[in-house]
CSV table of C-alpha atoms in Angstrom, one decimal:
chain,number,residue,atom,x,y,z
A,158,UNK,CA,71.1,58.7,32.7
A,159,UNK,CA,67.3,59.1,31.6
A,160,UNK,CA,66.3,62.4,31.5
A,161,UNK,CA,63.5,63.8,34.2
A,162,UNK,CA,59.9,63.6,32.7
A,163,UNK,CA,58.2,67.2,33.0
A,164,UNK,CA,55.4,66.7,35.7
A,165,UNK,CA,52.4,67.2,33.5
A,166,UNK,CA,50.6,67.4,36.6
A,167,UNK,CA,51.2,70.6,37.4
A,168,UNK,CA,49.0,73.4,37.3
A,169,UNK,CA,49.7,77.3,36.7
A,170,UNK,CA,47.6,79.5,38.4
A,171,UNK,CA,48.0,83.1,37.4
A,172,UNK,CA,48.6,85.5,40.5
A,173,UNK,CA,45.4,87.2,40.1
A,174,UNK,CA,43.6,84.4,40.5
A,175,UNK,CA,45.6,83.2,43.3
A,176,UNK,CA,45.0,86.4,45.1
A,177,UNK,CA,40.9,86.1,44.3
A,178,UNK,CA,41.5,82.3,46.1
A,179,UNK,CA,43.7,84.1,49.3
A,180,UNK,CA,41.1,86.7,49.8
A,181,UNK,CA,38.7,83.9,50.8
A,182,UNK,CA,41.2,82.4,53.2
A,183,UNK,CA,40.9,82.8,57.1
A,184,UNK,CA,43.7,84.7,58.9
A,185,UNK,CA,46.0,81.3,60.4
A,186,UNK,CA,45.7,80.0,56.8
A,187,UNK,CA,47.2,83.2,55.2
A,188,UNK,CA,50.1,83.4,57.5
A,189,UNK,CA,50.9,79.3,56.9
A,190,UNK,CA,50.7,80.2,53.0
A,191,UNK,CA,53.1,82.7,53.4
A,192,UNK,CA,56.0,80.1,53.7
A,193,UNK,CA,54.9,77.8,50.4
A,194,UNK,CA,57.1,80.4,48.3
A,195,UNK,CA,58.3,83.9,47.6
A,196,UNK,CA,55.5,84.3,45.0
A,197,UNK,CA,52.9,83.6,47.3
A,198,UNK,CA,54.5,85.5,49.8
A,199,UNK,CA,55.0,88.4,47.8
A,200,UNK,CA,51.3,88.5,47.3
A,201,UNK,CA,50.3,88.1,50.7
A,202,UNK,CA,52.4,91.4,51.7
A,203,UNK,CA,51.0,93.2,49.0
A,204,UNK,CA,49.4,96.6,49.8
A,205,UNK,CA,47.0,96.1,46.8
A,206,UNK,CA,46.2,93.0,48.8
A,207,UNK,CA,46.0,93.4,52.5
A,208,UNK,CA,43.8,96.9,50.9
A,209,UNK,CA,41.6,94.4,49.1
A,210,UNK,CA,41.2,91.8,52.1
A,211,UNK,CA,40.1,95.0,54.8
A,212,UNK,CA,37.3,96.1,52.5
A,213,UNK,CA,36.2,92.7,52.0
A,214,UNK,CA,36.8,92.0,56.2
A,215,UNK,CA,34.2,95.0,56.4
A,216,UNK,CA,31.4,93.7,54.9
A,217,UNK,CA,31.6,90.2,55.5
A,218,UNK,CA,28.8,89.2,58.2
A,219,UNK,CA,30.4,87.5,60.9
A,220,UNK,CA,28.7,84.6,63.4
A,221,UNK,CA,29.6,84.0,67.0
A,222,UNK,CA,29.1,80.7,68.2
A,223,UNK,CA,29.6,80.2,72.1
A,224,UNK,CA,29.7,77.0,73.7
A,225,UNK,CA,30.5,75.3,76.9
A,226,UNK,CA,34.1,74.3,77.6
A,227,UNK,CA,36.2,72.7,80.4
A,228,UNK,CA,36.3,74.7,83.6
A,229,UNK,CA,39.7,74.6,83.6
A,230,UNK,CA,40.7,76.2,79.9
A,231,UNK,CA,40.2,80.2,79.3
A,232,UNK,CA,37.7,81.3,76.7
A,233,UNK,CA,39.6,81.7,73.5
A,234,UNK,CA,38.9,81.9,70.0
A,235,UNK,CA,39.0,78.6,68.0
A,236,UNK,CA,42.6,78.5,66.4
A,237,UNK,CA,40.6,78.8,62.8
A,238,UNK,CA,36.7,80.2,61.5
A,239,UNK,CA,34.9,78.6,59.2
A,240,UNK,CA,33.2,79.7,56.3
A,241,UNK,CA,29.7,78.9,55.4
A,242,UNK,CA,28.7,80.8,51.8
A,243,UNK,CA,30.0,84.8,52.6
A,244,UNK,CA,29.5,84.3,56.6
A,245,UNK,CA,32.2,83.9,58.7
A,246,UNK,CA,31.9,81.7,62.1
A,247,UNK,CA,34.1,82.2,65.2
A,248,UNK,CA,33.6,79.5,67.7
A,249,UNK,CA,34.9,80.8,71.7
A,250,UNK,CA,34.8,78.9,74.8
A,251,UNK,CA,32.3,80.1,77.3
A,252,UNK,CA,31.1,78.7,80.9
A,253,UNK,CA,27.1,77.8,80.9
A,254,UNK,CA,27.0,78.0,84.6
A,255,UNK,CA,25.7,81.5,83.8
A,256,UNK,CA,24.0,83.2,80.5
A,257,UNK,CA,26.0,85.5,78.4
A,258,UNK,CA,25.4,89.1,78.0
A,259,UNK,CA,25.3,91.0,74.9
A,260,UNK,CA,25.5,95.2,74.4
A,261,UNK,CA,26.1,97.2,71.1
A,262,UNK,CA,27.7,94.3,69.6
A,263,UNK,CA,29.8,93.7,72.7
A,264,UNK,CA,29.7,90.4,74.5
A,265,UNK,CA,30.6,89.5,78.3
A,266,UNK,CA,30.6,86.2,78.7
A,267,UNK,CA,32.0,84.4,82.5
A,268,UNK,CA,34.4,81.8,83.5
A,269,UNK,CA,35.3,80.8,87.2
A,270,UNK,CA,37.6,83.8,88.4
A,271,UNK,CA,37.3,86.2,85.2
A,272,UNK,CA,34.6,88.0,83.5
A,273,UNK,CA,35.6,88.5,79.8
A,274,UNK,CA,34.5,91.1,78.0
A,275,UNK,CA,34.7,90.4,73.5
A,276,UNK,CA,34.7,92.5,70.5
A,277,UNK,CA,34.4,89.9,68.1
A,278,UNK,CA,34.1,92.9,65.0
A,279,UNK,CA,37.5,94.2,66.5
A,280,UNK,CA,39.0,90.4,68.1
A,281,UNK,CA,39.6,91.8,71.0
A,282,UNK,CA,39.1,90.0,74.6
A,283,UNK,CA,39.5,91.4,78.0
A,284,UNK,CA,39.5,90.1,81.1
A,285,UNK,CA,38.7,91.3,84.4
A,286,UNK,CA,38.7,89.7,88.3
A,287,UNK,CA,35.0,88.6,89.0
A,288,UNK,CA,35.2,91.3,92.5
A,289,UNK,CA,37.7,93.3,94.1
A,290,UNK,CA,38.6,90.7,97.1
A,291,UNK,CA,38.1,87.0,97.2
A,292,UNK,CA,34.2,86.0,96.0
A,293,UNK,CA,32.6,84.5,98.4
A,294,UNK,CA,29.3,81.9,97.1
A,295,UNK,CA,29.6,79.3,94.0
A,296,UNK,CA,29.7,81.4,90.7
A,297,UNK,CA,25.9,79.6,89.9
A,298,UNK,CA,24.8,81.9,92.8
A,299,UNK,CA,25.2,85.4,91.0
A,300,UNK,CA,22.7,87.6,89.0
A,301,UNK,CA,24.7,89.5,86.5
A,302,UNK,CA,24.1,92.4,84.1
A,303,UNK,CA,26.1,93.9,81.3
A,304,UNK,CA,25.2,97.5,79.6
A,305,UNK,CA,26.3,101.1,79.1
A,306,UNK,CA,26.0,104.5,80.5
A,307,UNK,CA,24.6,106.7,78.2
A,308,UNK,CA,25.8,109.2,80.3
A,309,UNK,CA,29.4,108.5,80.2
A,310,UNK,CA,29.1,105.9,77.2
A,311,UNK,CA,31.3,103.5,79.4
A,312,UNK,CA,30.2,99.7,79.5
A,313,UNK,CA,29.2,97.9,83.2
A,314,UNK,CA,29.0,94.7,84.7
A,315,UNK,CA,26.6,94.1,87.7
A,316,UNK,CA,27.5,91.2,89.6
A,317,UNK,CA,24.7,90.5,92.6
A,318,UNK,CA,24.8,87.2,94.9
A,319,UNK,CA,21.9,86.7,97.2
A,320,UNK,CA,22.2,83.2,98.4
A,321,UNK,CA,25.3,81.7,101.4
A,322,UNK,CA,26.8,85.5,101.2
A,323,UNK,CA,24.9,88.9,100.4
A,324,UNK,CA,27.9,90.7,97.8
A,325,UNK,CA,26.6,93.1,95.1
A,326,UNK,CA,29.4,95.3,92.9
A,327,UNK,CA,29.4,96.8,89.8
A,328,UNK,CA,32.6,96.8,87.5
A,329,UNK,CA,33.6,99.9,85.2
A,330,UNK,CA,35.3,98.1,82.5
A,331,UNK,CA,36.9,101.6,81.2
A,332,UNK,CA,39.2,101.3,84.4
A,333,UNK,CA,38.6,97.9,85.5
A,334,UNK,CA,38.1,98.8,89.0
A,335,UNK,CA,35.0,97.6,90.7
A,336,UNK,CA,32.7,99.8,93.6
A,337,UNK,CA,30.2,98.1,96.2
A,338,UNK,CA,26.4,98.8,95.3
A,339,UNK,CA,23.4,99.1,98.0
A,340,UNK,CA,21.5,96.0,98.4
A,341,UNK,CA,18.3,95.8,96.0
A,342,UNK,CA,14.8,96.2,97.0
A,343,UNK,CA,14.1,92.5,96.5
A,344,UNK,CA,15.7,89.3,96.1
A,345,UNK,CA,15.8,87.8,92.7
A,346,UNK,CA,16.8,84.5,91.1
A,347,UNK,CA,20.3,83.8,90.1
A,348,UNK,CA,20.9,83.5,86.9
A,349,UNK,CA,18.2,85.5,85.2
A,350,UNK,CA,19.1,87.0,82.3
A,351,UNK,CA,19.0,90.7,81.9
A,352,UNK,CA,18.4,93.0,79.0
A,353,UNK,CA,20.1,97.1,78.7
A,354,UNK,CA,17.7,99.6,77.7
A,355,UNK,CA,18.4,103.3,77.6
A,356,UNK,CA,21.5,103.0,80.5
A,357,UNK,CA,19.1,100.9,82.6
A,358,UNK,CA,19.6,96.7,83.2
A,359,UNK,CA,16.2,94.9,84.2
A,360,UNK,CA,15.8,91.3,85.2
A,361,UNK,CA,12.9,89.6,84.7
A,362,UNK,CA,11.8,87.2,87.3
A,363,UNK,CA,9.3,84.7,87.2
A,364,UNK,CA,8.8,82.6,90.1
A,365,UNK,CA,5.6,82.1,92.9
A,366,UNK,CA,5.3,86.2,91.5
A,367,UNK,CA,6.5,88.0,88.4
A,368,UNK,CA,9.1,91.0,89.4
A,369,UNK,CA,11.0,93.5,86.9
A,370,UNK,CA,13.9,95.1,88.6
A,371,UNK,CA,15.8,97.7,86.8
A,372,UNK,CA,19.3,99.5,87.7
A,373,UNK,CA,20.5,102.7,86.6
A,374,UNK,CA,24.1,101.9,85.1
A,375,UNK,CA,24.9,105.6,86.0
A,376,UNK,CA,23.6,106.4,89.6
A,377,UNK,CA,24.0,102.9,90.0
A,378,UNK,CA,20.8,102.8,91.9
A,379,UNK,CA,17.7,100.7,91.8
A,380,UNK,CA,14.6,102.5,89.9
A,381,UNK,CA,11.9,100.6,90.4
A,382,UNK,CA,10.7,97.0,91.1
A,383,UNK,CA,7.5,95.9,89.5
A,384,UNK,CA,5.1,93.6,90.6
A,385,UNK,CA,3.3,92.0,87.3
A,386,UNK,CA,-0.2,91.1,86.7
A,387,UNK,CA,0.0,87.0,86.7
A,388,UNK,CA,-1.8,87.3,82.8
A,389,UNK,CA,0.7,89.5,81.6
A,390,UNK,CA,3.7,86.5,81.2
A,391,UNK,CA,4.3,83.0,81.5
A,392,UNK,CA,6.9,80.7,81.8
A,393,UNK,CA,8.3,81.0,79.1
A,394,UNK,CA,8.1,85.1,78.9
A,395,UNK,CA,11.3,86.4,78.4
């Protein structure tokens, strides 16, 4: 019987450089490695590495990328990032019936039947009933807002729908339970986006007239509606 030739193929890779390679790895592609061999395995579980990989998780810079997906699949994140230099991009599902909101890194973004809420720093995703009954009115019809209280430091959504029904509620996200809200002083376009200043959400609407309408997240009440001088914006003000 002929002996086996030695695979001179084969490469040795010393485990400290094979950790240096892991650390650049995604999540799902460490957990898959995991099963190649107990060596690899063994430095996966390592406390010297899983230390190493959260100090490096901290400073890496991490990109969001939303787009829009099929109406009938719920926002998730893409089964693996991708790695462009020392950046890190996370691709989630998102409906572009209506803009998504950002606060303090936070990011609410709306599918038909759910508003969901994303820490991408932490990967966490919650996901909340777009009213407390049956919504009445296509989801195109809403003007939303998402902010905070400084008051109590909890986070908001303002849901407002002007056109086929007249519904306007606002959504504590702390205890996911949602309260009515008076009617505002004016009507205003769906789908504007809004902006959170200092506890406050303000549309911008630019139409036949230029209105600003802000809402106090914590009295949930209106503050003020502006009328603008026409030179002041444009179409494209934002």
């Amino acid at each position: 019987m002929e002996e086996k030739r030695e695979n001179t193929n084969s490469i040795y890779i010393v485990p400290e450089l094979l950790e240096d390679i892991f650390l650049r790895l995604p999540l799902k592609s460490i957990l898959k490695f995991k099963t190649v061999s107990r060596q690899w395995r063994s430095i996966l579980e390592s406390k010297l590495f899983v230390e190493r990989r959260g100090n490096l998780q901290k400073h890496r810079r991490k990109i969001l990328a939303a787009y829009n997906c099929n109406y009938f699949m719920r926002p998730s994140i893409f089964p693996e990032s991708r790695f462009e230099g020392d950046e890190e991009i996370v691709y989630l599902h998102c409906d572009a019936a209506q803009p998504s909101m950002t606060c303090d890194g936070l990011l609410c973004i709306t599918e038909p039947g759910w508003f969901n809420v994303l820490n991408p720093s932490a990967g966490q995703l919650r996901r909340f009933p777009p009213g407390p009954g049956p919504v009445k009115g296509p989801q195109e019809n809403w003007l939303l807002g998402f902010g905070r209280d400084n008051v109590t430091g909890r986070y908001k959504i303002v849901r407002m729908c002007f056109h086929d029904c007249y519904e306007f509620g606002i959504l504590d996200i702390e205890t996911g339970v949602w309260s009515k809200l008076r009617s505002p002083p004016h009507n205003m376009l769906p789908g504007s986006k809004s902006v959170c200043v200092n506890g406050s959400i303000y549309w911008l609407q630019i139409s036949a007239g230029y209105i600003i309408l802000a809402m106090d997240l914590h009295e949930e009440s209106y503050h003020g509606v502006h009328h603008l001088p026409a030179t002041w914006v444009t179409q494209e003000t934002s």
